[in-house]
Amino acid sequence: MRHVGEDRKAEGTASGAGGARHGAAQTSALVAPVPDTLAPDRQRSALELPERVVRQAGRLCRSWTLAGRAEQKPPAGDWRTWLVMGGRGSGKTRAGAEWVHGLATASPRSDLRIALVAETLGDAREVMIDGVSGICRIAGRLAPDFEISRRRLVWPTGAVAQIFSSEDPESLRGPQFHFAWCDELAKWKHAEDTFDMLQFGLRLGTAPRQLVTTTPRPVPVLKRLIADPATRLVKIATRDNAEHLAPGFLTALEERYRGTRLGRQELEGELIEDRSDGLWKRADLEALVIRFAGALRRIVVAVDPPSGQGATSCCGIVVAGLETGGRAVVLADCSVEGLSPAGWAQAVVKAFRRFAADRVVAEVNQGGEMVAAMLRSVDETLPLTQVRATRGKYLRAEPVAALYEQGRVAHAGRFVELEDQMCDFGPDGLSGGRSPDRLDALVWALTALLLEGQAEPRVRGL
């Protein structure tokens, strides 16, 4: 690769965040690329191999077809946007660089026009182009020339990639492209305007496509992409790329951030957000986690049975206890997914016995007497209270949310999936449309401990 207009040359290829290690791009490294980590006897064997075999082995080791992980390669099928949402160091940039380079070099001659869009022009150069996983560092013998004054890459095949910044959306007005790579979309300065201008320019060829690589943040443009039927979403975690990260890096970060909102976003690549009309906020929930070791005067297991059966069905099972001082403590989220009625009934009884609970509280709106029958079939002596909701989920959840605001509820740990439902629950339910099974169970548990005796929900004992 040659930087046109700048008196320097690329110093070879480097290992990418998500691919195999590279040696020098040319000459002697290809003749005998023997890793230093090989034992002496294996080094001798490698050196004795014919030069042709050694060369071929070196090419295979550097082949993205072999080195890349499945989630770093374009998805099959018909799509317009390939969205790679991942943690720090998970291999997002390498996936983008390999995709663009592969497009540009797929044919001996190419007229492809590609847009490279980053938060700033500096980011485009330092990450997407010259970074350790950038295009010019992984390209090998077909590396493009970087014409800095014209802000573009030109491959020997004739393909051209232009770089753009989210600081200047209007620069995308006019140019047109076959493909585009958008890096760190969630932190773009003028995300909406820049992305919109890019869509108008993706109009060449028979099937224009774009790759978006980003660490997730709950910004509107990213949420719309996720919801778009033409988007193929791939999530990758930092640990998936542990082989290519510094020793101890992942362990240190996981010890500090495991289970936290920041860790889930920056390491797991999850989109974490608060609803403006939600009853709970993540920061508040994180603040009330305690190391519980006190005495409880009452423990209940609340159950929200699924309305159907299948791989995506969820039976909400939440365990909570009441301290002698009157504060409720959520002890566990034992919810299960994809089980038959017999399966989730066994999970309820298991939780009841594990925590030596006093009572099981089960909602029977969906299953009626079947709920009690399934639980009794596992343990006929199970102390069971059936509850039936007469108002909507949001109205039932409001007084429980008020208990949190009053400091009358604590969590004895992090319950990630339960907290996801709590923070994504608004007047219209969960944003994804699914039933808040875990949250329903929580509401019933805390109602039984702190609100029982009020008009709603109505409770009748068996």
Coordinates of C-alpha atoms in Angstrom, one line a residue:
M1 CA 0.0 0.0 0.0
R2 CA 1.3 3.4 -0.9
H3 CA 0.2 6.7 0.7
V4 CA 0.0 9.1 -2.3
G5 CA 1.0 12.7 -1.3
E6 CA 2.8 11.5 1.8
D7 CA 6.4 10.4 2.1
R8 CA 6.0 7.1 3.8
K9 CA 5.0 3.5 3.0
A10 CA 3.0 1.0 4.9
E11 CA 5.3 -1.2 7.0
G12 CA 3.5 -4.4 6.3
T13 CA 0.4 -6.1 7.5
A14 CA -0.5 -6.6 11.1
S15 CA -2.8 -8.8 13.1
G16 CA -6.4 -7.6 13.1
A17 CA -8.7 -7.5 16.2
G18 CA -10.7 -10.4 14.8
G19 CA -8.3 -12.4 12.5
A20 CA -5.1 -14.3 12.3
R21 CA -1.7 -13.0 13.0
H22 CA 0.2 -11.5 10.0
G23 CA 3.9 -11.4 9.4
A24 CA 5.7 -9.1 6.9
A25 CA 3.8 -8.6 3.7
Q26 CA 6.5 -9.7 1.3
T27 CA 9.7 -11.6 0.7
S28 CA 11.5 -13.5 3.5
A29 CA 8.6 -13.9 5.8
L30 CA 6.8 -15.8 3.1
V31 CA 9.8 -18.1 2.7
A32 CA 9.9 -19.4 6.2
P33 CA 7.1 -18.0 8.4
V34 CA 7.9 -20.2 11.4
P35 CA 6.2 -18.9 14.6
D36 CA 8.6 -18.3 17.5
T37 CA 6.3 -20.2 19.8
L38 CA 7.0 -23.6 18.0
A39 CA 9.1 -26.1 19.8
P40 CA 12.7 -26.5 18.4
D41 CA 12.0 -29.9 16.9
R42 CA 8.9 -28.5 15.1
Q43 CA 10.8 -25.5 13.9
R44 CA 13.4 -27.7 12.3
S45 CA 10.6 -29.8 10.6
A46 CA 9.0 -26.6 9.3
L47 CA 12.3 -25.3 7.9
E48 CA 12.9 -28.6 6.1
L49 CA 9.6 -28.3 4.2
P50 CA 9.9 -27.4 0.5
E51 CA 9.6 -23.7 -0.1
R52 CA 6.4 -24.2 -2.2
V53 CA 4.7 -25.9 0.7
V54 CA 5.8 -23.2 3.2
R55 CA 4.6 -20.5 0.9
Q56 CA 1.2 -22.1 0.5
A57 CA 0.9 -22.7 4.3
G58 CA 1.6 -19.0 4.9
R59 CA -1.1 -18.0 2.4
L60 CA -3.6 -20.3 4.1
C61 CA -2.8 -19.0 7.5
R62 CA -3.5 -15.5 6.3
S63 CA -6.7 -16.4 4.5
W64 CA -9.7 -14.7 5.9
T65 CA -11.8 -17.6 4.8
L66 CA -10.0 -19.7 7.4
A67 CA -9.1 -17.1 10.0
G68 CA -12.3 -15.2 10.3
R69 CA -15.1 -16.2 12.6
A70 CA -18.5 -17.0 11.2
E71 CA -20.1 -13.9 12.7
Q72 CA -17.4 -11.7 11.1
K73 CA -18.5 -12.8 7.6
P74 CA -21.5 -11.5 5.6
P75 CA -24.8 -13.2 6.4
A76 CA -26.5 -15.2 3.7
G77 CA -29.8 -14.2 2.2
D78 CA -31.3 -10.9 1.0
W79 CA -30.4 -7.9 3.1
R80 CA -29.6 -4.3 2.7
T81 CA -27.9 -3.6 6.1
W82 CA -25.5 -5.9 7.9
L83 CA -25.4 -4.6 11.4
V84 CA -22.5 -5.9 13.6
M85 CA -23.1 -4.8 17.2
G86 CA -20.2 -5.8 19.4
G87 CA -18.1 -5.1 22.5
R88 CA -14.7 -3.4 22.6
G89 CA -12.1 -5.5 20.8
S90 CA -14.6 -8.0 19.5
G91 CA -13.4 -7.9 15.9
K92 CA -15.9 -5.4 14.4
T93 CA -13.3 -3.3 12.5
R94 CA -11.6 -6.4 11.1
A95 CA -14.9 -7.7 9.8
G96 CA -15.5 -4.3 8.1
A97 CA -12.0 -4.0 6.6
E98 CA -12.1 -7.6 5.2
W99 CA -15.6 -7.1 3.7
V100 CA -14.6 -3.9 1.9
H101 CA -11.3 -5.3 0.7
G102 CA -13.0 -8.5 -0.5
L103 CA -15.5 -6.5 -2.5
A104 CA -12.8 -4.3 -4.1
T105 CA -10.6 -7.2 -5.1
A106 CA -13.3 -9.8 -6.1
S107 CA -12.6 -9.1 -9.8
P108 CA -9.4 -8.3 -11.8
R109 CA -11.1 -5.1 -12.9
S110 CA -13.7 -3.3 -10.9
D111 CA -15.7 0.0 -11.1
L112 CA -17.1 -0.3 -7.6
R113 CA -17.6 2.8 -5.6
I114 CA -17.6 2.4 -1.8
A115 CA -18.3 4.9 1.0
L116 CA -16.3 4.7 4.3
V117 CA -18.1 6.8 6.9
A118 CA -16.7 7.4 10.5
E119 CA -17.4 9.9 13.3
T120 CA -14.5 12.1 12.1
L121 CA -12.1 12.0 9.2
G122 CA -9.3 11.2 11.7
D123 CA -11.2 8.2 12.9
A124 CA -11.7 7.0 9.3
R125 CA -8.0 7.1 8.7
E126 CA -6.7 5.9 12.1
V127 CA -9.2 3.1 12.5
M128 CA -10.8 2.1 9.2
I129 CA -7.8 2.6 7.0
D130 CA -4.5 2.6 8.9
G131 CA -5.6 1.0 12.2
V132 CA -4.2 -2.4 13.2
S133 CA -7.3 -4.0 11.7
G134 CA -7.8 -1.4 9.0
I135 CA -8.0 -1.9 5.3
C136 CA -4.4 -1.0 4.4
R137 CA -3.0 -3.2 7.1
I138 CA -4.8 -6.4 6.1
A139 CA -4.8 -5.9 2.3
G140 CA -1.5 -7.7 1.5
R141 CA -0.3 -7.5 -2.1
L142 CA -3.5 -5.9 -3.4
A143 CA -3.3 -3.0 -1.0
P144 CA -4.9 0.2 -2.2
D145 CA -3.2 3.5 -2.6
F146 CA -4.4 6.1 -0.1
E147 CA -4.8 9.4 -1.9
I148 CA -4.9 11.6 1.1
S149 CA -5.6 14.9 -0.7
R150 CA -8.6 13.4 -2.4
R151 CA -9.7 11.4 0.7
R152 CA -10.0 8.1 -1.1
L153 CA -8.5 4.6 -1.5
V154 CA -7.8 3.3 -5.0
W155 CA -7.2 -0.5 -5.5
P156 CA -5.2 -2.0 -8.3
T157 CA -8.4 -3.4 -9.6
G158 CA -9.9 0.1 -10.1
A159 CA -12.3 0.0 -7.2
V160 CA -12.5 3.3 -5.2
A161 CA -13.5 4.0 -1.6
Q162 CA -14.1 7.6 -0.4
I163 CA -14.0 8.6 3.2
F164 CA -16.6 10.8 4.9
S165 CA -17.2 12.2 8.4
S166 CA -20.4 12.5 10.4
E167 CA -19.3 16.1 11.1
D168 CA -20.2 17.0 7.6
P169 CA -23.4 15.3 6.3
E170 CA -23.6 17.5 3.3
S171 CA -20.4 16.0 1.9
L172 CA -22.5 12.9 1.1
R173 CA -24.8 15.0 -1.1
G174 CA -23.8 14.2 -4.7
P175 CA -21.6 11.1 -4.6
Q176 CA -23.1 7.7 -5.3
F177 CA -22.0 4.2 -4.3
H178 CA -22.5 0.5 -4.6
F179 CA -21.6 -0.3 -1.0
A180 CA -20.9 1.5 2.3
W181 CA -19.1 0.8 5.6
C182 CA -20.3 2.9 8.6
D183 CA -18.1 2.6 11.7
E184 CA -19.3 3.4 15.2
L185 CA -22.7 4.7 14.0
A186 CA -23.9 5.1 17.6
K187 CA -21.4 7.8 18.3
W188 CA -21.7 9.9 15.2
K189 CA -22.1 13.6 15.8
H190 CA -24.9 14.2 13.3
A191 CA -26.1 10.6 13.0
E192 CA -29.5 11.1 11.6
D193 CA -28.5 13.6 8.8
T194 CA -25.4 11.7 7.9
F195 CA -27.1 8.4 7.6
D196 CA -30.0 9.8 5.7
M197 CA -27.6 11.4 3.1
L198 CA -25.8 8.1 2.8
Q199 CA -29.0 6.3 2.0
F200 CA -29.7 8.6 -0.9
G201 CA -26.3 7.9 -2.3
L202 CA -26.5 4.1 -2.1
R203 CA -28.0 3.8 -5.6
L204 CA -25.4 2.0 -7.8
G205 CA -25.6 -1.6 -9.0
T206 CA -28.3 -4.1 -8.6
A207 CA -28.2 -4.6 -4.8
P208 CA -26.6 -1.7 -2.9
R209 CA -25.6 -2.8 0.6
Q210 CA -24.1 -1.3 3.8
L211 CA -22.2 -2.7 6.8
V212 CA -22.6 -0.9 10.1
T213 CA -20.1 -1.8 12.9
T214 CA -20.7 -0.2 16.2
T215 CA -20.6 -0.5 20.0
P216 CA -24.3 -0.2 20.9
R217 CA -25.9 2.9 22.3
P218 CA -29.6 3.6 22.5
V219 CA -29.7 6.2 19.8
P220 CA -32.8 6.4 17.5
V221 CA -31.0 5.7 14.2
L222 CA -29.5 2.4 15.6
K223 CA -32.9 1.3 17.1
R224 CA -34.6 1.9 13.7
L225 CA -31.9 -0.2 12.0
I226 CA -32.4 -3.0 14.4
A227 CA -36.2 -2.9 13.8
D228 CA -35.8 -2.8 10.0
P229 CA -36.7 -6.1 8.3
A230 CA -33.9 -5.5 5.8
T231 CA -31.3 -5.5 8.5
R232 CA -29.3 -8.6 9.5
L233 CA -28.2 -8.1 13.1
V234 CA -25.1 -9.9 14.5
K235 CA -24.0 -9.5 18.1
I236 CA -20.4 -10.3 19.1
A237 CA -18.9 -10.1 22.5
T238 CA -15.4 -9.2 23.5
R239 CA -14.7 -12.7 24.8
D240 CA -15.3 -14.1 21.4
N241 CA -12.1 -12.6 20.3
A242 CA -10.0 -13.4 23.4
E243 CA -7.4 -15.2 21.3
H244 CA -6.3 -11.9 19.8
L245 CA -6.4 -9.7 22.9
A246 CA -3.6 -9.0 25.4
P247 CA -3.3 -11.6 28.2
G248 CA -5.2 -10.6 31.2
F249 CA -7.1 -7.8 29.4
L250 CA -10.4 -9.6 29.4
T251 CA -10.1 -11.1 32.8
A252 CA -9.4 -7.7 34.4
L253 CA -12.4 -6.0 32.7
E254 CA -14.8 -8.8 33.4
E255 CA -13.9 -8.9 37.1
R256 CA -14.6 -5.2 37.3
Y257 CA -17.6 -4.7 35.0
R258 CA -19.3 -8.1 34.8
G259 CA -23.0 -7.7 35.2
T260 CA -23.0 -3.9 35.1
R261 CA -24.7 -1.8 32.6
L262 CA -21.4 -0.6 31.2
G263 CA -20.0 -4.1 31.0
R264 CA -23.0 -5.4 29.2
Q265 CA -22.7 -2.6 26.7
E266 CA -19.0 -2.4 26.2
L267 CA -18.1 -6.1 26.6
E268 CA -21.2 -8.0 25.6
G269 CA -22.3 -5.6 22.8
E270 CA -25.8 -5.3 24.2
L271 CA -28.1 -2.3 23.6
I272 CA -29.0 -1.0 27.0
E273 CA -31.5 1.8 27.3
D274 CA -34.0 3.5 29.5
R275 CA -37.5 4.3 28.3
S276 CA -38.6 7.9 28.9
D277 CA -42.0 6.6 30.0
G278 CA -40.7 3.6 31.9
L279 CA -41.4 2.9 35.5
W280 CA -37.8 2.0 36.4
K281 CA -34.3 3.3 35.4
R282 CA -31.2 1.2 35.3
A283 CA -29.1 3.6 37.4
D284 CA -31.7 3.3 40.2
L285 CA -31.7 -0.5 40.0
E286 CA -28.0 -0.7 40.1
A287 CA -27.9 1.5 43.2
L288 CA -30.2 -0.7 45.3
V289 CA -28.2 -4.0 44.9
I290 CA -27.1 -5.2 48.3
R291 CA -25.1 -8.0 49.7
F292 CA -27.9 -9.6 51.6
A293 CA -27.2 -11.7 54.7
G294 CA -30.0 -10.8 57.0
A295 CA -33.0 -12.6 58.5
L296 CA -36.3 -12.8 56.6
R297 CA -39.7 -13.3 58.2
R298 CA -41.5 -14.3 55.1
I299 CA -40.4 -15.6 51.6
V300 CA -42.7 -16.1 48.6
V301 CA -42.2 -17.6 45.1
A302 CA -44.3 -15.8 42.5
V303 CA -45.2 -17.4 39.2
D304 CA -46.5 -15.9 36.0
P305 CA -47.2 -19.0 33.7
P306 CA -46.8 -18.6 30.0
S307 CA -49.8 -18.3 27.8
G308 CA -48.5 -20.8 25.3
Q309 CA -45.8 -23.4 24.8
G310 CA -42.8 -23.3 22.6
A311 CA -39.1 -22.3 22.4
T312 CA -39.8 -18.6 23.1
S313 CA -42.4 -19.1 25.9
C314 CA -41.2 -17.9 29.3
C315 CA -42.6 -18.8 32.8
G316 CA -41.8 -15.9 35.2
I317 CA -40.6 -17.2 38.5
V318 CA -39.3 -14.6 41.1
V319 CA -38.4 -15.2 44.7
A320 CA -38.6 -12.4 47.2
G321 CA -38.5 -12.1 51.0
L322 CA -39.5 -9.6 53.7
E323 CA -37.0 -8.3 56.3
T324 CA -38.0 -7.8 59.9
G325 CA -37.7 -4.1 59.3
G326 CA -40.3 -4.2 56.5
R327 CA -38.1 -3.9 53.5
A328 CA -38.6 -6.5 50.7
V329 CA -35.6 -8.1 49.1
V330 CA -35.7 -9.7 45.6
L331 CA -33.7 -12.9 46.1
A332 CA -33.7 -14.6 42.7
D333 CA -35.1 -14.7 39.2
C334 CA -35.6 -18.4 38.5
S335 CA -37.6 -17.9 35.3
V336 CA -37.4 -20.6 32.7
E337 CA -38.0 -20.6 28.9
G338 CA -39.2 -23.1 26.5
L339 CA -40.4 -25.7 29.0
S340 CA -43.7 -27.6 29.1
P341 CA -46.2 -27.0 31.9
A342 CA -44.7 -30.0 33.7
G343 CA -41.2 -28.5 33.3
W344 CA -42.0 -25.0 34.6
A345 CA -44.0 -26.5 37.5
Q346 CA -40.9 -28.5 38.5
A347 CA -38.9 -25.3 38.3
V348 CA -41.3 -23.5 40.7
V349 CA -41.2 -26.3 43.3
K350 CA -37.4 -26.4 43.0
A351 CA -37.2 -22.6 43.8
F352 CA -39.7 -23.1 46.6
R353 CA -37.6 -25.8 48.3
R354 CA -34.3 -24.0 47.6
F355 CA -35.3 -20.9 49.5
A356 CA -37.4 -22.7 52.0
A357 CA -40.3 -20.4 51.0
D358 CA -43.5 -20.0 52.9
R359 CA -45.9 -19.8 49.9
V360 CA -46.2 -19.9 46.1
V361 CA -48.2 -17.1 44.5
A362 CA -49.4 -18.0 41.0
E363 CA -51.3 -15.9 38.5
V364 CA -54.2 -17.9 37.0
N365 CA -55.5 -15.6 34.3
Q366 CA -54.0 -17.7 31.5
G367 CA -54.1 -21.2 32.8
G368 CA -56.9 -21.3 35.4
E369 CA -57.2 -24.4 37.4
M370 CA -54.5 -26.0 35.2
V371 CA -51.8 -23.9 36.9
A372 CA -52.7 -25.3 40.4
A373 CA -53.1 -28.8 39.0
M374 CA -49.6 -28.8 37.5
L375 CA -48.0 -27.4 40.6
R376 CA -49.9 -29.9 42.8
S377 CA -48.8 -32.8 40.6
V378 CA -45.2 -32.0 41.5
D379 CA -45.9 -31.4 45.2
E380 CA -49.4 -31.9 46.5
T381 CA -48.5 -30.3 49.8
L382 CA -47.4 -27.0 48.2
P383 CA -48.9 -24.0 49.9
L384 CA -50.4 -22.1 47.0
T385 CA -52.3 -18.8 46.6
Q386 CA -53.9 -18.1 43.3
V387 CA -54.2 -14.5 42.1
R388 CA -56.2 -13.1 39.3
A389 CA -55.5 -9.7 37.6
T390 CA -58.5 -7.5 37.0
R391 CA -56.5 -4.4 35.7
G392 CA -53.8 -4.0 33.2
K393 CA -50.2 -4.8 33.7
Y394 CA -49.0 -1.2 33.9
L395 CA -51.6 -0.2 36.5
R396 CA -50.6 -3.2 38.6
A397 CA -46.9 -2.3 38.2
E398 CA -47.2 1.4 39.2
P399 CA -47.7 0.8 43.0
V400 CA -44.7 -1.6 43.0
A401 CA -42.6 1.0 41.2
A402 CA -43.6 3.4 43.9
L403 CA -42.2 1.0 46.5
Y404 CA -38.8 1.2 44.8
E405 CA -38.9 5.0 44.9
Q406 CA -39.7 4.9 48.6
G407 CA -36.6 2.7 49.2
R408 CA -38.8 -0.3 50.4
V409 CA -37.3 -2.8 47.9
A410 CA -33.7 -4.0 47.4
H411 CA -32.1 -6.6 45.1
A412 CA -29.8 -9.3 46.5
G413 CA -27.8 -9.4 43.3
R414 CA -28.0 -8.5 39.6
F415 CA -30.9 -10.0 37.7
V416 CA -30.1 -8.9 34.2
E417 CA -33.1 -10.3 32.2
L418 CA -35.5 -9.2 34.9
E419 CA -34.0 -5.7 34.9
D420 CA -34.2 -5.5 31.1
Q421 CA -37.9 -6.0 31.3
M422 CA -38.3 -3.5 34.2
C423 CA -36.4 -0.8 32.3
D424 CA -38.2 -1.5 29.0
F425 CA -41.7 -1.5 30.4
G426 CA -44.0 1.4 29.7
P427 CA -47.7 2.1 29.3
D428 CA -47.8 0.0 26.1
G429 CA -45.9 -2.9 27.6
L430 CA -42.4 -4.0 26.5
S431 CA -41.1 -2.2 23.4
G432 CA -40.6 -5.5 21.6
G433 CA -44.2 -6.6 22.2
R434 CA -43.4 -9.6 24.3
S435 CA -45.1 -10.4 27.5
P436 CA -43.2 -9.2 30.6
D437 CA -43.4 -12.6 32.3
R438 CA -40.5 -11.9 34.7
L439 CA -41.8 -8.5 35.6
D440 CA -45.3 -9.9 36.2
A441 CA -43.9 -12.4 38.6
L442 CA -41.9 -9.6 40.4
V443 CA -45.1 -7.6 40.8
W444 CA -47.0 -10.5 42.3
A445 CA -44.2 -11.3 44.7
L446 CA -43.8 -7.7 46.0
T447 CA -47.6 -7.2 46.1
A448 CA -47.9 -10.3 48.3
L449 CA -45.2 -9.1 50.6
L450 CA -45.9 -5.4 50.9
L451 CA -49.3 -4.5 49.4
E452 CA -51.5 -7.5 50.2
G453 CA -54.9 -6.5 51.5
Q454 CA -55.3 -3.6 49.1
A455 CA -58.1 -3.8 46.5
E456 CA -55.8 -4.8 43.6
P457 CA -54.7 -7.4 43.0
R458 CA -57.5 -9.5 44.5
V459 CA -56.3 -12.7 46.1
R460 CA -58.1 -15.8 47.1
G461 CA -56.5 -18.6 49.0
L462 CA -56.7 -22.3 48.3

